[in-house]
Amino acid sequence: MGKYMSNNMNKLEEDYPELYDIVDKLNDMVYDGEVLDEKTLKLIAIAIAASTNNDVAIKMQMKHGLDDYGITKNEIMDVLKIVLLLAGKPAFTKSIGVLYSLIDE
């Protein structure tokens, strides 16, 4: 799929290349790893996605973390414990389900 986890970015690049360039530069700036390494930044992204209670966002962030950053189930569980504390049980349990669906594939 390339750099982005959504085919929508491919469409944006085709139809609105100037806007795509802006979004692409913002993405690079956010994930530059200036102080925090990319793996830590991805764990933060997983936590934020999990707190939204959005299945698609959770799955995309976790899958990318597991596949591309070597993030482990236990590292994600550490993050999800924070989600439980700050975002609540529904976000936590949905995220647990997504995690297990990915590692059981």
PDB file of N, CA and C in Angstrom:
ATOM      1  N   MET A   1       0.814  -1.188   0.000  1.00  0.00           N
ATOM      2  CA  MET A   1       0.000   0.000   0.000  1.00  0.00           C
ATOM      3  C   MET A   1       0.862   1.256   0.000  1.00  0.00           C
ATOM      4  N   GLY A   2       2.099   1.133   0.371  1.00  0.00           N
ATOM      5  CA  GLY A   2       2.971   2.286   0.351  1.00  0.00           C
ATOM      6  C   GLY A   2       3.107   2.935   1.714  1.00  0.00           C
ATOM      7  N   LYS A   3       3.420   4.202   1.695  1.00  0.00           N
ATOM      8  CA  LYS A   3       3.706   4.944   2.912  1.00  0.00           C
ATOM      9  C   LYS A   3       2.484   5.073   3.819  1.00  0.00           C
ATOM     10  N   TYR A   4       1.317   5.200   3.219  1.00  0.00           N
ATOM     11  CA  TYR A   4       0.101   5.425   3.993  1.00  0.00           C
ATOM     12  C   TYR A   4      -0.758   4.173   4.023  1.00  0.00           C
ATOM     13  N   MET A   5      -1.515   4.045   5.105  1.00  0.00           N
ATOM     14  CA  MET A   5      -2.328   2.857   5.316  1.00  0.00           C
ATOM     15  C   MET A   5      -3.698   2.974   4.666  1.00  0.00           C
ATOM     16  N   SER A   6      -3.933   4.021   3.921  1.00  0.00           N
ATOM     17  CA  SER A   6      -5.231   4.235   3.311  1.00  0.00           C
ATOM     18  C   SER A   6      -5.074   4.516   1.826  1.00  0.00           C
ATOM     19  N   ASN A   7      -5.884   3.860   1.033  1.00  0.00           N
ATOM     20  CA  ASN A   7      -5.880   4.138  -0.405  1.00  0.00           C
ATOM     21  C   ASN A   7      -6.363   5.553  -0.710  1.00  0.00           C
ATOM     22  N   ASN A   8      -7.014   6.169   0.261  1.00  0.00           N
ATOM     23  CA  ASN A   8      -7.488   7.533   0.054  1.00  0.00           C
ATOM     24  C   ASN A   8      -6.337   8.498  -0.206  1.00  0.00           C
ATOM     25  N   MET A   9      -5.191   8.218   0.373  1.00  0.00           N
ATOM     26  CA  MET A   9      -4.037   9.093   0.130  1.00  0.00           C
ATOM     27  C   MET A   9      -3.579   8.981  -1.323  1.00  0.00           C
ATOM     28  N   ASN A  10      -3.695   7.801  -1.916  1.00  0.00           N
ATOM     29  CA  ASN A  10      -3.355   7.650  -3.338  1.00  0.00           C
ATOM     30  C   ASN A  10      -4.279   8.495  -4.204  1.00  0.00           C
ATOM     31  N   LYS A  11      -5.559   8.500  -3.844  1.00  0.00           N
ATOM     32  CA  LYS A  11      -6.526   9.304  -4.586  1.00  0.00           C
ATOM     33  C   LYS A  11      -6.241  10.787  -4.418  1.00  0.00           C
ATOM     34  N   LEU A  12      -5.909  11.177  -3.189  1.00  0.00           N
ATOM     35  CA  LEU A  12      -5.573  12.579  -2.928  1.00  0.00           C
ATOM     36  C   LEU A  12      -4.351  12.992  -3.742  1.00  0.00           C
ATOM     37  N   GLU A  13      -3.352  12.116  -3.784  1.00  0.00           N
ATOM     38  CA  GLU A  13      -2.137  12.416  -4.542  1.00  0.00           C
ATOM     39  C   GLU A  13      -2.444  12.610  -6.023  1.00  0.00           C
ATOM     40  N   GLU A  14      -3.327  11.785  -6.562  1.00  0.00           N
ATOM     41  CA  GLU A  14      -3.693  11.885  -7.984  1.00  0.00           C
ATOM     42  C   GLU A  14      -4.496  13.144  -8.286  1.00  0.00           C
ATOM     43  N   ASP A  15      -5.492  13.427  -7.460  1.00  0.00           N
ATOM     44  CA  ASP A  15      -6.427  14.513  -7.756  1.00  0.00           C
ATOM     45  C   ASP A  15      -5.986  15.873  -7.217  1.00  0.00           C
ATOM     46  N   TYR A  16      -5.287  15.879  -6.086  1.00  0.00           N
ATOM     47  CA  TYR A  16      -4.878  17.133  -5.448  1.00  0.00           C
ATOM     48  C   TYR A  16      -3.431  17.035  -4.988  1.00  0.00           C
ATOM     49  N   PRO A  17      -2.485  17.009  -5.921  1.00  0.00           N
ATOM     50  CA  PRO A  17      -1.087  16.776  -5.555  1.00  0.00           C
ATOM     51  C   PRO A  17      -0.517  17.823  -4.591  1.00  0.00           C
ATOM     52  N   GLU A  18      -0.954  19.057  -4.685  1.00  0.00           N
ATOM     53  CA  GLU A  18      -0.433  20.091  -3.781  1.00  0.00           C
ATOM     54  C   GLU A  18      -0.877  19.821  -2.342  1.00  0.00           C
ATOM     55  N   LEU A  19      -2.148  19.434  -2.177  1.00  0.00           N
ATOM     56  CA  LEU A  19      -2.648  19.110  -0.845  1.00  0.00           C
ATOM     57  C   LEU A  19      -1.976  17.854  -0.312  1.00  0.00           C
ATOM     58  N   TYR A  20      -1.788  16.870  -1.170  1.00  0.00           N
ATOM     59  CA  TYR A  20      -1.081  15.653  -0.776  1.00  0.00           C
ATOM     60  C   TYR A  20       0.311  15.997  -0.260  1.00  0.00           C
ATOM     61  N   ASP A  21       1.022  16.873  -0.957  1.00  0.00           N
ATOM     62  CA  ASP A  21       2.378  17.252  -0.536  1.00  0.00           C
ATOM     63  C   ASP A  21       2.380  17.877   0.856  1.00  0.00           C
ATOM     64  N   ILE A  22       1.373  18.691   1.143  1.00  0.00           N
ATOM     65  CA  ILE A  22       1.276  19.321   2.468  1.00  0.00           C
ATOM     66  C   ILE A  22       1.058  18.261   3.540  1.00  0.00           C
ATOM     67  N   VAL A  23       0.118  17.353   3.294  1.00  0.00           N
ATOM     68  CA  VAL A  23      -0.171  16.288   4.259  1.00  0.00           C
ATOM     69  C   VAL A  23       1.053  15.389   4.427  1.00  0.00           C
ATOM     70  N   ASP A  24       1.726  15.088   3.332  1.00  0.00           N
ATOM     71  CA  ASP A  24       2.912  14.237   3.362  1.00  0.00           C
ATOM     72  C   ASP A  24       4.034  14.884   4.179  1.00  0.00           C
ATOM     73  N   LYS A  25       4.238  16.161   3.995  1.00  0.00           N
ATOM     74  CA  LYS A  25       5.273  16.875   4.765  1.00  0.00           C
ATOM     75  C   LYS A  25       4.919  16.919   6.244  1.00  0.00           C
ATOM     76  N   LEU A  26       3.626  17.115   6.551  1.00  0.00           N
ATOM     77  CA  LEU A  26       3.197  17.108   7.942  1.00  0.00           C
ATOM     78  C   LEU A  26       3.456  15.740   8.563  1.00  0.00           C
ATOM     79  N   ASN A  27       3.125  14.670   7.857  1.00  0.00           N
ATOM     80  CA  ASN A  27       3.375  13.311   8.338  1.00  0.00           C
ATOM     81  C   ASN A  27       4.859  13.105   8.631  1.00  0.00           C
ATOM     82  N   ASP A  28       5.711  13.533   7.701  1.00  0.00           N
ATOM     83  CA  ASP A  28       7.156  13.381   7.903  1.00  0.00           C
ATOM     84  C   ASP A  28       7.639  14.177   9.109  1.00  0.00           C
ATOM     85  N   MET A  29       7.074  15.373   9.300  1.00  0.00           N
ATOM     86  CA  MET A  29       7.469  16.196  10.428  1.00  0.00           C
ATOM     87  C   MET A  29       7.045  15.551  11.750  1.00  0.00           C
ATOM     88  N   VAL A  30       5.850  15.002  11.787  1.00  0.00           N
ATOM     89  CA  VAL A  30       5.341  14.381  13.004  1.00  0.00           C
ATOM     90  C   VAL A  30       6.168  13.151  13.375  1.00  0.00           C
ATOM     91  N   TYR A  31       6.515  12.360  12.380  1.00  0.00           N
ATOM     92  CA  TYR A  31       7.262  11.123  12.631  1.00  0.00           C
ATOM     93  C   TYR A  31       8.762  11.280  12.415  1.00  0.00           C
ATOM     94  N   ASP A  32       9.306  12.465  12.667  1.00  0.00           N
ATOM     95  CA  ASP A  32      10.729  12.679  12.411  1.00  0.00           C
ATOM     96  C   ASP A  32      11.649  12.051  13.445  1.00  0.00           C
ATOM     97  N   GLY A  33      11.103  11.681  14.599  1.00  0.00           N
ATOM     98  CA  GLY A  33      11.919  11.031  15.612  1.00  0.00           C
ATOM     99  C   GLY A  33      13.005  11.924  16.166  1.00  0.00           C
ATOM    100  N   GLU A  34      12.750  13.223  16.220  1.00  0.00           N
ATOM    101  CA  GLU A  34      13.755  14.171  16.697  1.00  0.00           C
ATOM    102  C   GLU A  34      14.153  13.887  18.143  1.00  0.00           C
ATOM    103  N   VAL A  35      13.191  13.623  19.006  1.00  0.00           N
ATOM    104  CA  VAL A  35      13.475  13.316  20.404  1.00  0.00           C
ATOM    105  C   VAL A  35      13.031  11.886  20.725  1.00  0.00           C
ATOM    106  N   LEU A  36      11.792  11.558  20.359  1.00  0.00           N
ATOM    107  CA  LEU A  36      11.281  10.206  20.573  1.00  0.00           C
ATOM    108  C   LEU A  36      11.540   9.377  19.321  1.00  0.00           C
ATOM    109  N   ASP A  37      11.876   8.110  19.512  1.00  0.00           N
ATOM    110  CA  ASP A  37      12.099   7.253  18.347  1.00  0.00           C
ATOM    111  C   ASP A  37      10.762   6.901  17.690  1.00  0.00           C
ATOM    112  N   GLU A  38      10.832   6.403  16.463  1.00  0.00           N
ATOM    113  CA  GLU A  38       9.617   6.111  15.686  1.00  0.00           C
ATOM    114  C   GLU A  38       8.739   5.057  16.350  1.00  0.00           C
ATOM    115  N   LYS A  39       9.349   4.086  17.009  1.00  0.00           N
ATOM    116  CA  LYS A  39       8.570   3.041  17.676  1.00  0.00           C
ATOM    117  C   LYS A  39       7.727   3.639  18.804  1.00  0.00           C
ATOM    118  N   THR A  40       8.318   4.528  19.574  1.00  0.00           N
ATOM    119  CA  THR A  40       7.583   5.193  20.653  1.00  0.00           C
ATOM    120  C   THR A  40       6.456   6.037  20.083  1.00  0.00           C
ATOM    121  N   LEU A  41       6.725   6.739  18.999  1.00  0.00           N
ATOM    122  CA  LEU A  41       5.688   7.544  18.359  1.00  0.00           C
ATOM    123  C   LEU A  41       4.537   6.659  17.869  1.00  0.00           C
ATOM    124  N   LYS A  42       4.861   5.478  17.334  1.00  0.00           N
ATOM    125  CA  LYS A  42       3.815   4.563  16.878  1.00  0.00           C
ATOM    126  C   LYS A  42       2.999   4.050  18.059  1.00  0.00           C
ATOM    127  N   LEU A  43       3.640   3.785  19.202  1.00  0.00           N
ATOM    128  CA  LEU A  43       2.902   3.365  20.393  1.00  0.00           C
ATOM    129  C   LEU A  43       1.936   4.468  20.847  1.00  0.00           C
ATOM    130  N   ILE A  44       2.350   5.702  20.745  1.00  0.00           N
ATOM    131  CA  ILE A  44       1.459   6.823  21.068  1.00  0.00           C
ATOM    132  C   ILE A  44       0.292   6.847  20.090  1.00  0.00           C
ATOM    133  N   ALA A  45       0.574   6.632  18.812  1.00  0.00           N
ATOM    134  CA  ALA A  45      -0.491   6.609  17.802  1.00  0.00           C
ATOM    135  C   ALA A  45      -1.478   5.476  18.087  1.00  0.00           C
ATOM    136  N   ILE A  46      -0.980   4.331  18.515  1.00  0.00           N
ATOM    137  CA  ILE A  46      -1.858   3.205  18.875  1.00  0.00           C
ATOM    138  C   ILE A  46      -2.750   3.597  20.039  1.00  0.00           C
ATOM    139  N   ALA A  47      -2.186   4.250  21.035  1.00  0.00           N
ATOM    140  CA  ALA A  47      -2.974   4.665  22.199  1.00  0.00           C
ATOM    141  C   ALA A  47      -4.060   5.658  21.805  1.00  0.00           C
ATOM    142  N   ILE A  48      -3.709   6.603  20.959  1.00  0.00           N
ATOM    143  CA  ILE A  48      -4.702   7.594  20.537  1.00  0.00           C
ATOM    144  C   ILE A  48      -5.803   6.926  19.725  1.00  0.00           C
ATOM    145  N   ALA A  49      -5.426   6.058  18.800  1.00  0.00           N
ATOM    146  CA  ALA A  49      -6.434   5.344  18.006  1.00  0.00           C
ATOM    147  C   ALA A  49      -7.328   4.501  18.909  1.00  0.00           C
ATOM    148  N   ALA A  50      -6.725   3.811  19.875  1.00  0.00           N
ATOM    149  CA  ALA A  50      -7.502   2.977  20.789  1.00  0.00           C
ATOM    150  C   ALA A  50      -8.493   3.817  21.586  1.00  0.00           C
ATOM    151  N   SER A  51      -8.085   5.004  21.977  1.00  0.00           N
ATOM    152  CA  SER A  51      -8.970   5.843  22.787  1.00  0.00           C
ATOM    153  C   SER A  51     -10.162   6.368  21.993  1.00  0.00           C
ATOM    154  N   THR A  52     -10.079   6.337  20.659  1.00  0.00           N
ATOM    155  CA  THR A  52     -11.200   6.796  19.830  1.00  0.00           C
ATOM    156  C   THR A  52     -12.296   5.755  19.707  1.00  0.00           C
ATOM    157  N   ASN A  53     -11.968   4.498  20.060  1.00  0.00           N
ATOM    158  CA  ASN A  53     -12.928   3.395  19.974  1.00  0.00           C
ATOM    159  C   ASN A  53     -13.338   3.124  18.517  1.00  0.00           C
ATOM    160  N   ASN A  54     -12.459   3.418  17.575  1.00  0.00           N
ATOM    161  CA  ASN A  54     -12.715   3.250  16.140  1.00  0.00           C
ATOM    162  C   ASN A  54     -11.973   2.007  15.654  1.00  0.00           C
ATOM    163  N   ASP A  55     -12.718   0.946  15.351  1.00  0.00           N
ATOM    164  CA  ASP A  55     -12.111  -0.342  14.961  1.00  0.00           C
ATOM    165  C   ASP A  55     -11.085  -0.210  13.843  1.00  0.00           C
ATOM    166  N   VAL A  56     -11.435   0.533  12.811  1.00  0.00           N
ATOM    167  CA  VAL A  56     -10.560   0.649  11.642  1.00  0.00           C
ATOM    168  C   VAL A  56      -9.256   1.340  12.012  1.00  0.00           C
ATOM    169  N   ALA A  57      -9.350   2.445  12.734  1.00  0.00           N
ATOM    170  CA  ALA A  57      -8.144   3.175  13.129  1.00  0.00           C
ATOM    171  C   ALA A  57      -7.269   2.333  14.050  1.00  0.00           C
ATOM    172  N   ILE A  58      -7.905   1.653  14.986  1.00  0.00           N
ATOM    173  CA  ILE A  58      -7.148   0.804  15.912  1.00  0.00           C
ATOM    174  C   ILE A  58      -6.403  -0.283  15.142  1.00  0.00           C
ATOM    175  N   LYS A  59      -7.119  -0.967  14.259  1.00  0.00           N
ATOM    176  CA  LYS A  59      -6.513  -2.063  13.494  1.00  0.00           C
ATOM    177  C   LYS A  59      -5.364  -1.562  12.622  1.00  0.00           C
ATOM    178  N   MET A  60      -5.571  -0.443  11.967  1.00  0.00           N
ATOM    179  CA  MET A  60      -4.528   0.071  11.074  1.00  0.00           C
ATOM    180  C   MET A  60      -3.266   0.441  11.862  1.00  0.00           C
ATOM    181  N   GLN A  61      -3.439   1.129  12.984  1.00  0.00           N
ATOM    182  CA  GLN A  61      -2.270   1.525  13.772  1.00  0.00           C
ATOM    183  C   GLN A  61      -1.566   0.314  14.384  1.00  0.00           C
ATOM    184  N   MET A  62      -2.338  -0.616  14.922  1.00  0.00           N
ATOM    185  CA  MET A  62      -1.724  -1.807  15.522  1.00  0.00           C
ATOM    186  C   MET A  62      -1.020  -2.650  14.475  1.00  0.00           C
ATOM    187  N   LYS A  63      -1.667  -2.882  13.349  1.00  0.00           N
ATOM    188  CA  LYS A  63      -1.070  -3.705  12.294  1.00  0.00           C
ATOM    189  C   LYS A  63       0.237  -3.087  11.822  1.00  0.00           C
ATOM    190  N   HIS A  64       0.238  -1.803  11.596  1.00  0.00           N
ATOM    191  CA  HIS A  64       1.449  -1.112  11.169  1.00  0.00           C
ATOM    192  C   HIS A  64       2.539  -1.227  12.238  1.00  0.00           C
ATOM    193  N   GLY A  65       2.148  -1.077  13.498  1.00  0.00           N
ATOM    194  CA  GLY A  65       3.125  -1.204  14.587  1.00  0.00           C
ATOM    195  C   GLY A  65       3.713  -2.595  14.687  1.00  0.00           C
ATOM    196  N   LEU A  66       2.858  -3.606  14.594  1.00  0.00           N
ATOM    197  CA  LEU A  66       3.320  -4.992  14.673  1.00  0.00           C
ATOM    198  C   LEU A  66       4.192  -5.362  13.479  1.00  0.00           C
ATOM    199  N   ASP A  67       3.742  -5.001  12.285  1.00  0.00           N
ATOM    200  CA  ASP A  67       4.427  -5.418  11.059  1.00  0.00           C
ATOM    201  C   ASP A  67       5.684  -4.608  10.754  1.00  0.00           C
ATOM    202  N   ASP A  68       5.614  -3.301  10.957  1.00  0.00           N
ATOM    203  CA  ASP A  68       6.692  -2.434  10.480  1.00  0.00           C
ATOM    204  C   ASP A  68       7.638  -1.951  11.571  1.00  0.00           C
ATOM    205  N   TYR A  69       7.216  -2.005  12.820  1.00  0.00           N
ATOM    206  CA  TYR A  69       8.059  -1.509  13.901  1.00  0.00           C
ATOM    207  C   TYR A  69       8.457  -2.596  14.889  1.00  0.00           C
ATOM    208  N   GLY A  70       7.988  -3.808  14.685  1.00  0.00           N
ATOM    209  CA  GLY A  70       8.338  -4.902  15.583  1.00  0.00           C
ATOM    210  C   GLY A  70       7.780  -4.732  16.989  1.00  0.00           C
ATOM    211  N   ILE A  71       6.721  -3.964  17.098  1.00  0.00           N
ATOM    212  CA  ILE A  71       6.085  -3.776  18.394  1.00  0.00           C
ATOM    213  C   ILE A  71       5.454  -5.104  18.817  1.00  0.00           C
ATOM    214  N   THR A  72       5.601  -5.424  20.080  1.00  0.00           N
ATOM    215  CA  THR A  72       5.111  -6.708  20.582  1.00  0.00           C
ATOM    216  C   THR A  72       3.720  -6.574  21.202  1.00  0.00           C
ATOM    217  N   LYS A  73       3.086  -7.715  21.382  1.00  0.00           N
ATOM    218  CA  LYS A  73       1.789  -7.768  22.051  1.00  0.00           C
ATOM    219  C   LYS A  73       1.897  -7.147  23.440  1.00  0.00           C
ATOM    220  N   ASN A  74       2.966  -7.454  24.164  1.00  0.00           N
ATOM    221  CA  ASN A  74       3.129  -6.936  25.522  1.00  0.00           C
ATOM    222  C   ASN A  74       3.320  -5.425  25.542  1.00  0.00           C
ATOM    223  N   GLU A  75       4.011  -4.878  24.547  1.00  0.00           N
ATOM    224  CA  GLU A  75       4.161  -3.427  24.466  1.00  0.00           C
ATOM    225  C   GLU A  75       2.805  -2.766  24.209  1.00  0.00           C
ATOM    226  N   ILE A  76       2.019  -3.366  23.328  1.00  0.00           N
ATOM    227  CA  ILE A  76       0.687  -2.818  23.067  1.00  0.00           C
ATOM    228  C   ILE A  76      -0.180  -2.938  24.323  1.00  0.00           C
ATOM    229  N   MET A  77      -0.069  -4.033  25.049  1.00  0.00           N
ATOM    230  CA  MET A  77      -0.841  -4.185  26.281  1.00  0.00           C
ATOM    231  C   MET A  77      -0.479  -3.101  27.297  1.00  0.00           C
ATOM    232  N   ASP A  78       0.797  -2.740  27.401  1.00  0.00           N
ATOM    233  CA  ASP A  78       1.195  -1.641  28.291  1.00  0.00           C
ATOM    234  C   ASP A  78       0.480  -0.352  27.906  1.00  0.00           C
ATOM    235  N   VAL A  79       0.402  -0.099  26.600  1.00  0.00           N
ATOM    236  CA  VAL A  79      -0.285   1.089  26.102  1.00  0.00           C
ATOM    237  C   VAL A  79      -1.781   1.004  26.402  1.00  0.00           C
ATOM    238  N   LEU A  80      -2.355  -0.174  26.194  1.00  0.00           N
ATOM    239  CA  LEU A  80      -3.795  -0.323  26.396  1.00  0.00           C
ATOM    240  C   LEU A  80      -4.194  -0.199  27.864  1.00  0.00           C
ATOM    241  N   LYS A  81      -3.296  -0.503  28.775  1.00  0.00           N
ATOM    242  CA  LYS A  81      -3.598  -0.291  30.194  1.00  0.00           C
ATOM    243  C   LYS A  81      -3.771   1.204  30.479  1.00  0.00           C
ATOM    244  N   ILE A  82      -3.007   2.025  29.814  1.00  0.00           N
ATOM    245  CA  ILE A  82      -3.166   3.476  29.955  1.00  0.00           C
ATOM    246  C   ILE A  82      -4.490   3.910  29.336  1.00  0.00           C
ATOM    247  N   VAL A  83      -4.832   3.317  28.191  1.00  0.00           N
ATOM    248  CA  VAL A  83      -6.121   3.607  27.549  1.00  0.00           C
ATOM    249  C   VAL A  83      -7.256   3.248  28.502  1.00  0.00           C
ATOM    250  N   LEU A  84      -7.162   2.102  29.169  1.00  0.00           N
ATOM    251  CA  LEU A  84      -8.187   1.700  30.135  1.00  0.00           C
ATOM    252  C   LEU A  84      -8.354   2.763  31.209  1.00  0.00           C
ATOM    253  N   LEU A  85      -7.261   3.243  31.726  1.00  0.00           N
ATOM    254  CA  LEU A  85      -7.301   4.227  32.803  1.00  0.00           C
ATOM    255  C   LEU A  85      -7.859   5.570  32.335  1.00  0.00           C
ATOM    256  N   LEU A  86      -7.470   6.002  31.154  1.00  0.00           N
ATOM    257  CA  LEU A  86      -7.820   7.352  30.707  1.00  0.00           C
ATOM    258  C   LEU A  86      -9.017   7.436  29.767  1.00  0.00           C
ATOM    259  N   ALA A  87      -9.267   6.379  28.987  1.00  0.00           N
ATOM    260  CA  ALA A  87     -10.370   6.427  28.018  1.00  0.00           C
ATOM    261  C   ALA A  87     -11.515   5.488  28.384  1.00  0.00           C
ATOM    262  N   GLY A  88     -11.263   4.553  29.285  1.00  0.00           N
ATOM    263  CA  GLY A  88     -12.334   3.698  29.771  1.00  0.00           C
ATOM    264  C   GLY A  88     -12.353   2.287  29.217  1.00  0.00           C
ATOM    265  N   LYS A  89     -13.215   1.490  29.829  1.00  0.00           N
ATOM    266  CA  LYS A  89     -13.314   0.073  29.515  1.00  0.00           C
ATOM    267  C   LYS A  89     -13.788  -0.215  28.092  1.00  0.00           C
ATOM    268  N   PRO A  90     -14.773   0.512  27.534  1.00  0.00           N
ATOM    269  CA  PRO A  90     -15.195   0.194  26.162  1.00  0.00           C
ATOM    270  C   PRO A  90     -14.059   0.328  25.145  1.00  0.00           C
ATOM    271  N   ALA A  91     -13.286   1.392  25.240  1.00  0.00           N
ATOM    272  CA  ALA A  91     -12.156   1.566  24.318  1.00  0.00           C
ATOM    273  C   ALA A  91     -11.112   0.477  24.539  1.00  0.00           C
ATOM    274  N   PHE A  92     -10.872   0.144  25.789  1.00  0.00           N
ATOM    275  CA  PHE A  92      -9.907  -0.894  26.142  1.00  0.00           C
ATOM    276  C   PHE A  92     -10.324  -2.256  25.597  1.00  0.00           C
ATOM    277  N   THR A  93     -11.577  -2.655  25.855  1.00  0.00           N
ATOM    278  CA  THR A  93     -11.994  -3.994  25.435  1.00  0.00           C
ATOM    279  C   THR A  93     -12.081  -4.106  23.915  1.00  0.00           C
ATOM    280  N   LYS A  94     -12.509  -3.056  23.246  1.00  0.00           N
ATOM    281  CA  LYS A  94     -12.523  -3.094  21.781  1.00  0.00           C
ATOM    282  C   LYS A  94     -11.098  -3.258  21.253  1.00  0.00           C
ATOM    283  N   SER A  95     -10.165  -2.541  21.850  1.00  0.00           N
ATOM    284  CA  SER A  95      -8.769  -2.605  21.405  1.00  0.00           C
ATOM    285  C   SER A  95      -8.148  -3.974  21.670  1.00  0.00           C
ATOM    286  N   ILE A  96      -8.522  -4.576  22.791  1.00  0.00           N
ATOM    287  CA  ILE A  96      -8.047  -5.938  23.091  1.00  0.00           C
ATOM    288  C   ILE A  96      -8.530  -6.893  22.002  1.00  0.00           C
ATOM    289  N   GLY A  97      -9.793  -6.766  21.625  1.00  0.00           N
ATOM    290  CA  GLY A  97     -10.332  -7.617  20.566  1.00  0.00           C
ATOM    291  C   GLY A  97      -9.597  -7.444  19.255  1.00  0.00           C
ATOM    292  N   VAL A  98      -9.289  -6.209  18.911  1.00  0.00           N
ATOM    293  CA  VAL A  98      -8.549  -5.953  17.675  1.00  0.00           C
ATOM    294  C   VAL A  98      -7.153  -6.553  17.765  1.00  0.00           C
ATOM    295  N   LEU A  99      -6.485  -6.352  18.886  1.00  0.00           N
ATOM    296  CA  LEU A  99      -5.137  -6.891  19.060  1.00  0.00           C
ATOM    297  C   LEU A  99      -5.135  -8.405  18.879  1.00  0.00           C
ATOM    298  N   TYR A 100      -6.041  -9.088  19.555  1.00  0.00           N
ATOM    299  CA  TYR A 100      -6.064 -10.548  19.446  1.00  0.00           C
ATOM    300  C   TYR A 100      -6.457 -11.027  18.055  1.00  0.00           C
ATOM    301  N   SER A 101      -7.283 -10.266  17.364  1.00  0.00           N
ATOM    302  CA  SER A 101      -7.614 -10.655  15.996  1.00  0.00           C
ATOM    303  C   SER A 101      -6.387 -10.561  15.092  1.00  0.00           C
ATOM    304  N   LEU A 102      -5.517  -9.615  15.379  1.00  0.00           N
ATOM    305  CA  LEU A 102      -4.298  -9.452  14.571  1.00  0.00           C
ATOM    306  C   LEU A 102      -3.250 -10.502  14.889  1.00  0.00           C
ATOM    307  N   ILE A 103      -3.072 -10.819  16.156  1.00  0.00           N
ATOM    308  CA  ILE A 103      -2.024 -11.776  16.493  1.00  0.00           C
ATOM    309  C   ILE A 103      -2.458 -13.220  16.260  1.00  0.00           C
ATOM    310  N   ASP A 104      -3.766 -13.435  16.146  1.00  0.00           N
ATOM    311  CA  ASP A 104      -4.272 -14.783  15.857  1.00  0.00           C
ATOM    312  C   ASP A 104      -4.400 -15.059  14.365  1.00  0.00           C
ATOM    313  N   GLU A 105      -4.086 -14.057  13.522  1.00  0.00           N
ATOM    314  CA  GLU A 105      -4.215 -14.235  12.063  1.00  0.00           C
ATOM    315  C   GLU A 105      -3.240 -15.278  11.557  1.00  0.00           C
TER     316      GLU A 105
END
